[in-house]
Amino acid sequence: MPDYLDDLRFAHVLADAADATTMDRFKALDLKVETKPDMTPVSEADKAAEELVRGQLQRARPRDAVLGEEYGLEGTGPRRWVVDPIDGTKNYVRGVPVWATLISLMEAGETGFQPVVGVVSAPALGRRWWAAKGHGAFSGRSLSSASRLRVSRVSKLTDASFAYSSLTGWEDQGRLGGFLDLSREVWRTRAYGDFWPYMMVAEGSVDLCAEPELSLWDMAANAIVVTEAGGTFTGLDGRPGPHSGNAAASNGLLHDELLGYLNQRY
């Protein structure tokens, strides 16, 4: 099995470059923000960060494909870098520090492309999380200064902390009833949103999280961090990995119950 550590080190280099770009424009009074066709915002920093990452990939990994939120898919082959330049753009443009650059390497296999490296870098929070297949998940300032991540051992919903993004998506899909039933059953709920709940699942500070509608670039890096920390990451359909268009992550012990509640439609 490849060890992917060279790719992980390079992903950190990419994240360093993206952090410098995004932090340079964070809270800038003249930040330019546009609205995309799907009515979500995109800032000049989103575009600049993805362009920078793509440029470095083209120079250092010219045979690898790249899929990014802002500029789509470029290239073919069994290795594909997946980039969300700013996950949490709405927070970014309002000056809320909860946003991150998500960088993942996916490799083709028998079950399609699956993440083998992931870096989640949140410079405004001063936090970074990462993982490589078979090597565990970590958080820290750098590869040499890091703590290993492990999911919680909470085994009862009544003791569990559940994180989510918002209510509207669940309502749009007819899943709000099950969502509310789950929120009444667990010990605590909080709407942290975006990448952060998945990282807290990996850290063991949150036990469950889910989102009803996502893109691959929202999930690939999060998925490998959660699973390498010992957790479970699937779609709401139970399919492992980041390909279902939505996500459910847990410490593994509560996953079936999580899916059971969120798949109730009424």
CSV table of C-alpha atoms in Angstrom, one decimal:
chain,number,residue,atom,x,y,z
A,1,MET,CA,0.0,0.0,0.0
A,2,PRO,CA,1.4,3.5,-0.8
A,3,ASP,CA,2.1,5.5,2.3
A,4,TYR,CA,0.9,8.8,0.9
A,5,LEU,CA,3.1,10.8,3.2
A,6,ASP,CA,4.8,12.7,0.4
A,7,ASP,CA,1.3,13.7,-0.8
A,8,LEU,CA,0.3,14.7,2.7
A,9,ARG,CA,3.4,16.9,3.1
A,10,PHE,CA,2.6,18.6,-0.3
A,11,ALA,CA,-1.0,19.1,0.8
A,12,HIS,CA,0.3,21.1,3.8
A,13,VAL,CA,2.4,23.2,1.4
A,14,LEU,CA,-0.7,23.9,-0.6
A,15,ALA,CA,-2.7,24.7,2.5
A,16,ASP,CA,0.1,27.1,3.7
A,17,ALA,CA,-0.2,29.0,0.4
A,18,ALA,CA,-4.0,29.1,0.5
A,19,ASP,CA,-4.0,30.3,4.1
A,20,ALA,CA,-1.7,33.3,3.2
A,21,THR,CA,-4.0,34.2,0.4
A,22,THR,CA,-7.3,33.9,2.3
A,23,MET,CA,-6.0,35.6,5.5
A,24,ASP,CA,-4.7,38.5,3.4
A,25,ARG,CA,-8.2,39.4,2.3
A,26,PHE,CA,-10.2,38.3,5.4
A,27,LYS,CA,-12.2,41.3,6.8
A,28,ALA,CA,-10.9,43.5,4.0
A,29,LEU,CA,-13.3,46.4,3.5
A,30,ASP,CA,-12.9,46.3,-0.3
A,31,LEU,CA,-13.4,42.5,-0.6
A,32,LYS,CA,-15.2,41.8,-3.9
A,33,VAL,CA,-18.1,39.3,-3.6
A,34,GLU,CA,-20.2,37.9,-6.5
A,35,THR,CA,-23.3,35.7,-6.6
A,36,LYS,CA,-23.0,32.4,-8.5
A,37,PRO,CA,-25.8,30.9,-10.5
A,38,ASP,CA,-26.8,28.7,-7.6
A,39,MET,CA,-27.3,32.0,-5.6
A,40,THR,CA,-24.3,31.2,-3.2
A,41,PRO,CA,-21.6,33.9,-2.7
A,42,VAL,CA,-18.1,33.6,-4.1
A,43,SER,CA,-15.4,36.1,-3.1
A,44,GLU,CA,-12.2,37.1,-4.9
A,45,ALA,CA,-10.3,35.2,-2.2
A,46,ASP,CA,-12.1,31.9,-3.1
A,47,LYS,CA,-11.0,32.3,-6.7
A,48,ALA,CA,-7.5,33.5,-5.9
A,49,ALA,CA,-6.9,30.6,-3.4
A,50,GLU,CA,-8.1,27.9,-5.9
A,51,GLU,CA,-6.0,29.5,-8.7
A,52,LEU,CA,-3.0,29.4,-6.5
A,53,VAL,CA,-3.5,25.7,-5.5
A,54,ARG,CA,-4.1,24.7,-9.1
A,55,GLY,CA,-0.9,26.5,-10.2
A,56,GLN,CA,1.2,24.7,-7.7
A,57,LEU,CA,-0.4,21.3,-8.5
A,58,GLN,CA,0.2,21.9,-12.2
A,59,ARG,CA,3.9,22.5,-11.5
A,60,ALA,CA,4.4,19.7,-8.9
A,61,ARG,CA,1.9,17.1,-9.9
A,62,PRO,CA,1.2,17.7,-13.6
A,63,ARG,CA,-0.2,14.2,-14.2
A,64,ASP,CA,-2.8,14.5,-11.5
A,65,ALA,CA,-6.3,15.8,-12.1
A,66,VAL,CA,-7.8,18.6,-10.1
A,67,LEU,CA,-11.5,19.2,-9.2
A,68,GLY,CA,-12.3,22.5,-7.5
A,69,GLU,CA,-15.4,24.3,-6.5
A,70,GLU,CA,-14.8,27.4,-8.6
A,71,TYR,CA,-13.2,26.0,-11.8
A,72,GLY,CA,-14.4,22.5,-12.1
A,73,LEU,CA,-12.5,19.4,-13.2
A,74,GLU,CA,-9.3,19.5,-15.2
A,75,GLY,CA,-7.3,16.4,-16.2
A,76,THR,CA,-7.9,12.7,-16.1
A,77,GLY,CA,-6.2,9.7,-14.5
A,78,PRO,CA,-6.3,7.6,-11.3
A,79,ARG,CA,-5.3,10.5,-8.9
A,80,ARG,CA,-7.5,13.5,-8.4
A,81,TRP,CA,-7.0,16.5,-6.1
A,82,VAL,CA,-10.2,17.9,-4.7
A,83,VAL,CA,-10.2,21.6,-3.5
A,84,ASP,CA,-12.7,23.8,-1.7
A,85,PRO,CA,-10.8,27.1,-1.5
A,86,ILE,CA,-13.0,28.5,1.2
A,87,ASP,CA,-15.6,26.2,2.9
A,88,GLY,CA,-17.8,28.6,4.7
A,89,THR,CA,-17.7,31.6,2.3
A,90,LYS,CA,-20.8,33.1,3.9
A,91,ASN,CA,-18.9,33.2,7.2
A,92,TYR,CA,-15.8,34.5,5.4
A,93,VAL,CA,-17.5,37.5,3.8
A,94,ARG,CA,-19.2,38.5,7.1
A,95,GLY,CA,-16.0,38.3,9.1
A,96,VAL,CA,-16.9,35.1,11.0
A,97,PRO,CA,-13.7,33.1,11.5
A,98,VAL,CA,-15.3,29.7,11.0
A,99,TRP,CA,-14.1,28.8,7.5
A,100,ALA,CA,-11.4,26.6,6.0
A,101,THR,CA,-9.6,25.5,2.9
A,102,LEU,CA,-10.3,21.8,2.2
A,103,ILE,CA,-7.7,19.9,0.2
A,104,SER,CA,-8.0,16.2,-0.6
A,105,LEU,CA,-6.3,13.6,-2.8
A,106,MET,CA,-8.6,10.9,-4.1
A,107,GLU,CA,-7.4,7.7,-5.8
A,108,ALA,CA,-9.4,5.5,-8.1
A,109,GLY,CA,-10.1,2.0,-6.9
A,110,GLU,CA,-12.7,-0.8,-7.1
A,111,THR,CA,-15.3,1.4,-5.4
A,112,GLY,CA,-14.5,4.5,-7.5
A,113,PHE,CA,-12.5,7.5,-6.3
A,114,GLN,CA,-11.9,7.5,-2.5
A,115,PRO,CA,-10.0,10.1,-0.4
A,116,VAL,CA,-6.5,9.0,0.7
A,117,VAL,CA,-5.2,12.3,2.0
A,118,GLY,CA,-7.0,15.2,3.5
A,119,VAL,CA,-6.1,18.6,5.0
A,120,VAL,CA,-8.6,21.0,6.6
A,121,SER,CA,-7.0,24.3,7.4
A,122,ALA,CA,-8.8,27.0,9.3
A,123,PRO,CA,-6.3,29.8,9.7
A,124,ALA,CA,-8.6,32.4,11.3
A,125,LEU,CA,-9.2,29.8,14.1
A,126,GLY,CA,-5.5,28.9,14.2
A,127,ARG,CA,-6.4,25.3,13.6
A,128,ARG,CA,-5.5,22.6,11.1
A,129,TRP,CA,-6.5,18.9,10.8
A,130,TRP,CA,-5.2,16.2,8.5
A,131,ALA,CA,-5.0,12.5,7.7
A,132,ALA,CA,-3.5,10.1,5.3
A,133,LYS,CA,-4.8,6.6,4.6
A,134,GLY,CA,-3.4,4.1,7.1
A,135,HIS,CA,-1.6,6.7,9.1
A,136,GLY,CA,-4.3,8.1,11.4
A,137,ALA,CA,-5.7,11.7,11.8
A,138,PHE,CA,-4.0,14.6,13.5
A,139,SER,CA,-4.4,18.2,14.5
A,140,GLY,CA,-1.8,20.8,15.2
A,141,ARG,CA,0.3,23.6,14.0
A,142,SER,CA,2.5,21.4,11.7
A,143,LEU,CA,3.4,17.9,10.9
A,144,SER,CA,6.0,17.9,13.6
A,145,SER,CA,3.8,19.5,16.2
A,146,ALA,CA,0.6,17.5,16.2
A,147,SER,CA,-1.8,15.5,18.4
A,148,ARG,CA,-3.5,12.3,17.2
A,149,LEU,CA,-7.3,12.5,16.8
A,150,ARG,CA,-9.7,9.8,18.1
A,151,VAL,CA,-13.5,9.8,18.1
A,152,SER,CA,-15.5,9.5,21.3
A,153,ARG,CA,-16.7,6.3,22.8
A,154,VAL,CA,-20.2,7.7,23.6
A,155,SER,CA,-22.6,4.8,22.9
A,156,LYS,CA,-26.0,6.2,23.9
A,157,LEU,CA,-27.9,8.9,22.0
A,158,THR,CA,-29.1,10.4,25.3
A,159,ASP,CA,-25.4,11.1,26.1
A,160,ALA,CA,-24.5,12.4,22.6
A,161,SER,CA,-23.8,15.8,21.2
A,162,PHE,CA,-25.2,16.4,17.7
A,163,ALA,CA,-24.0,19.1,15.3
A,164,TYR,CA,-25.7,20.3,12.2
A,165,SER,CA,-25.7,23.3,9.7
A,166,SER,CA,-29.2,24.6,9.4
A,167,LEU,CA,-32.8,23.4,9.4
A,168,THR,CA,-33.9,24.5,5.9
A,169,GLY,CA,-32.2,21.7,4.0
A,170,TRP,CA,-33.8,19.0,6.1
A,171,GLU,CA,-37.2,20.6,5.7
A,172,ASP,CA,-36.8,20.9,1.9
A,173,GLN,CA,-36.1,17.1,1.7
A,174,GLY,CA,-39.0,16.1,4.0
A,175,ARG,CA,-36.6,14.9,6.7
A,176,LEU,CA,-37.3,17.6,9.3
A,177,GLY,CA,-39.5,15.4,11.4
A,178,GLY,CA,-36.8,12.8,11.9
A,179,PHE,CA,-34.2,15.5,12.4
A,180,LEU,CA,-36.3,17.1,15.2
A,181,ASP,CA,-36.9,13.7,16.8
A,182,LEU,CA,-33.1,13.1,16.9
A,183,SER,CA,-32.5,16.5,18.4
A,184,ARG,CA,-35.0,15.7,21.2
A,185,GLU,CA,-33.3,12.4,21.9
A,186,VAL,CA,-29.7,13.5,22.1
A,187,TRP,CA,-28.1,15.3,25.1
A,188,ARG,CA,-27.1,18.4,23.2
A,189,THR,CA,-27.4,20.1,19.8
A,190,ARG,CA,-25.4,22.9,18.2
A,191,ALA,CA,-25.4,24.4,14.7
A,192,TYR,CA,-21.7,24.9,14.2
A,193,GLY,CA,-21.9,24.4,10.4
A,194,ASP,CA,-19.6,23.7,7.5
A,195,PHE,CA,-16.3,21.7,8.1
A,196,TRP,CA,-16.1,22.2,11.8
A,197,PRO,CA,-18.6,19.6,13.1
A,198,TYR,CA,-16.7,16.9,11.2
A,199,MET,CA,-13.4,17.9,12.8
A,200,MET,CA,-15.1,17.9,16.2
A,201,VAL,CA,-16.4,14.3,15.5
A,202,ALA,CA,-12.8,13.4,14.7
A,203,GLU,CA,-11.6,15.0,17.9
A,204,GLY,CA,-14.2,13.4,20.0
A,205,SER,CA,-15.8,16.6,21.2
A,206,VAL,CA,-18.9,16.0,19.1
A,207,ASP,CA,-20.4,12.5,18.5
A,208,LEU,CA,-22.7,13.0,15.5
A,209,CYS,CA,-23.1,15.4,12.6
A,210,ALA,CA,-24.9,15.5,9.3
A,211,GLU,CA,-25.8,17.7,6.4
A,212,PRO,CA,-28.6,17.1,3.8
A,213,GLU,CA,-27.0,18.6,0.7
A,214,LEU,CA,-23.3,18.8,-0.2
A,215,SER,CA,-20.8,18.6,-3.1
A,216,LEU,CA,-17.8,16.4,-3.3
A,217,TRP,CA,-15.4,19.2,-2.4
A,218,ASP,CA,-17.3,19.8,0.8
A,219,MET,CA,-16.8,16.3,2.0
A,220,ALA,CA,-13.6,14.6,0.6
A,221,ALA,CA,-11.1,16.0,3.1
A,222,ASN,CA,-13.5,15.7,6.0
A,223,ALA,CA,-14.3,12.1,5.2
A,224,ILE,CA,-10.7,10.9,5.4
A,225,VAL,CA,-10.0,12.8,8.7
A,226,VAL,CA,-13.1,11.3,10.3
A,227,THR,CA,-12.5,7.8,9.2
A,228,GLU,CA,-8.7,7.8,10.1
A,229,ALA,CA,-9.8,9.1,13.6
A,230,GLY,CA,-11.8,5.9,13.9
A,231,GLY,CA,-15.2,7.3,13.0
A,232,THR,CA,-17.7,6.5,10.3
A,233,PHE,CA,-18.5,8.8,7.3
A,234,THR,CA,-21.3,7.9,4.9
A,235,GLY,CA,-24.1,9.5,2.9
A,236,LEU,CA,-27.6,9.4,4.4
A,237,ASP,CA,-28.1,6.3,2.2
A,238,GLY,CA,-25.4,4.6,4.3
A,239,ARG,CA,-22.9,4.4,1.4
A,240,PRO,CA,-19.3,4.9,2.8
A,241,GLY,CA,-17.4,7.9,1.5
A,242,PRO,CA,-18.2,11.3,0.2
A,243,HIS,CA,-20.2,10.5,-2.9
A,244,SER,CA,-23.9,10.6,-1.9
A,245,GLY,CA,-24.5,14.3,-2.1
A,246,ASN,CA,-25.0,14.6,1.6
A,247,ALA,CA,-23.2,13.4,4.7
A,248,ALA,CA,-23.5,11.7,8.1
A,249,ALA,CA,-20.5,11.4,10.4
A,250,SER,CA,-20.3,9.8,13.8
A,251,ASN,CA,-18.0,8.0,16.2
A,252,GLY,CA,-19.3,4.8,14.6
A,253,LEU,CA,-21.2,3.5,17.7
A,254,LEU,CA,-24.2,5.7,17.0
A,255,HIS,CA,-24.2,5.7,13.2
A,256,ASP,CA,-27.1,3.3,12.5
A,257,GLU,CA,-29.3,5.3,14.9
A,258,LEU,CA,-28.2,8.5,13.3
A,259,LEU,CA,-29.2,7.3,9.8
A,260,GLY,CA,-32.4,5.8,11.2
A,261,TYR,CA,-33.7,9.1,12.4
A,262,LEU,CA,-32.5,11.2,9.4
A,263,ASN,CA,-34.1,8.9,6.9
A,264,GLN,CA,-37.6,9.2,8.5
A,265,ARG,CA,-39.8,11.2,6.1
A,266,TYR,CA,-43.0,12.8,7.3
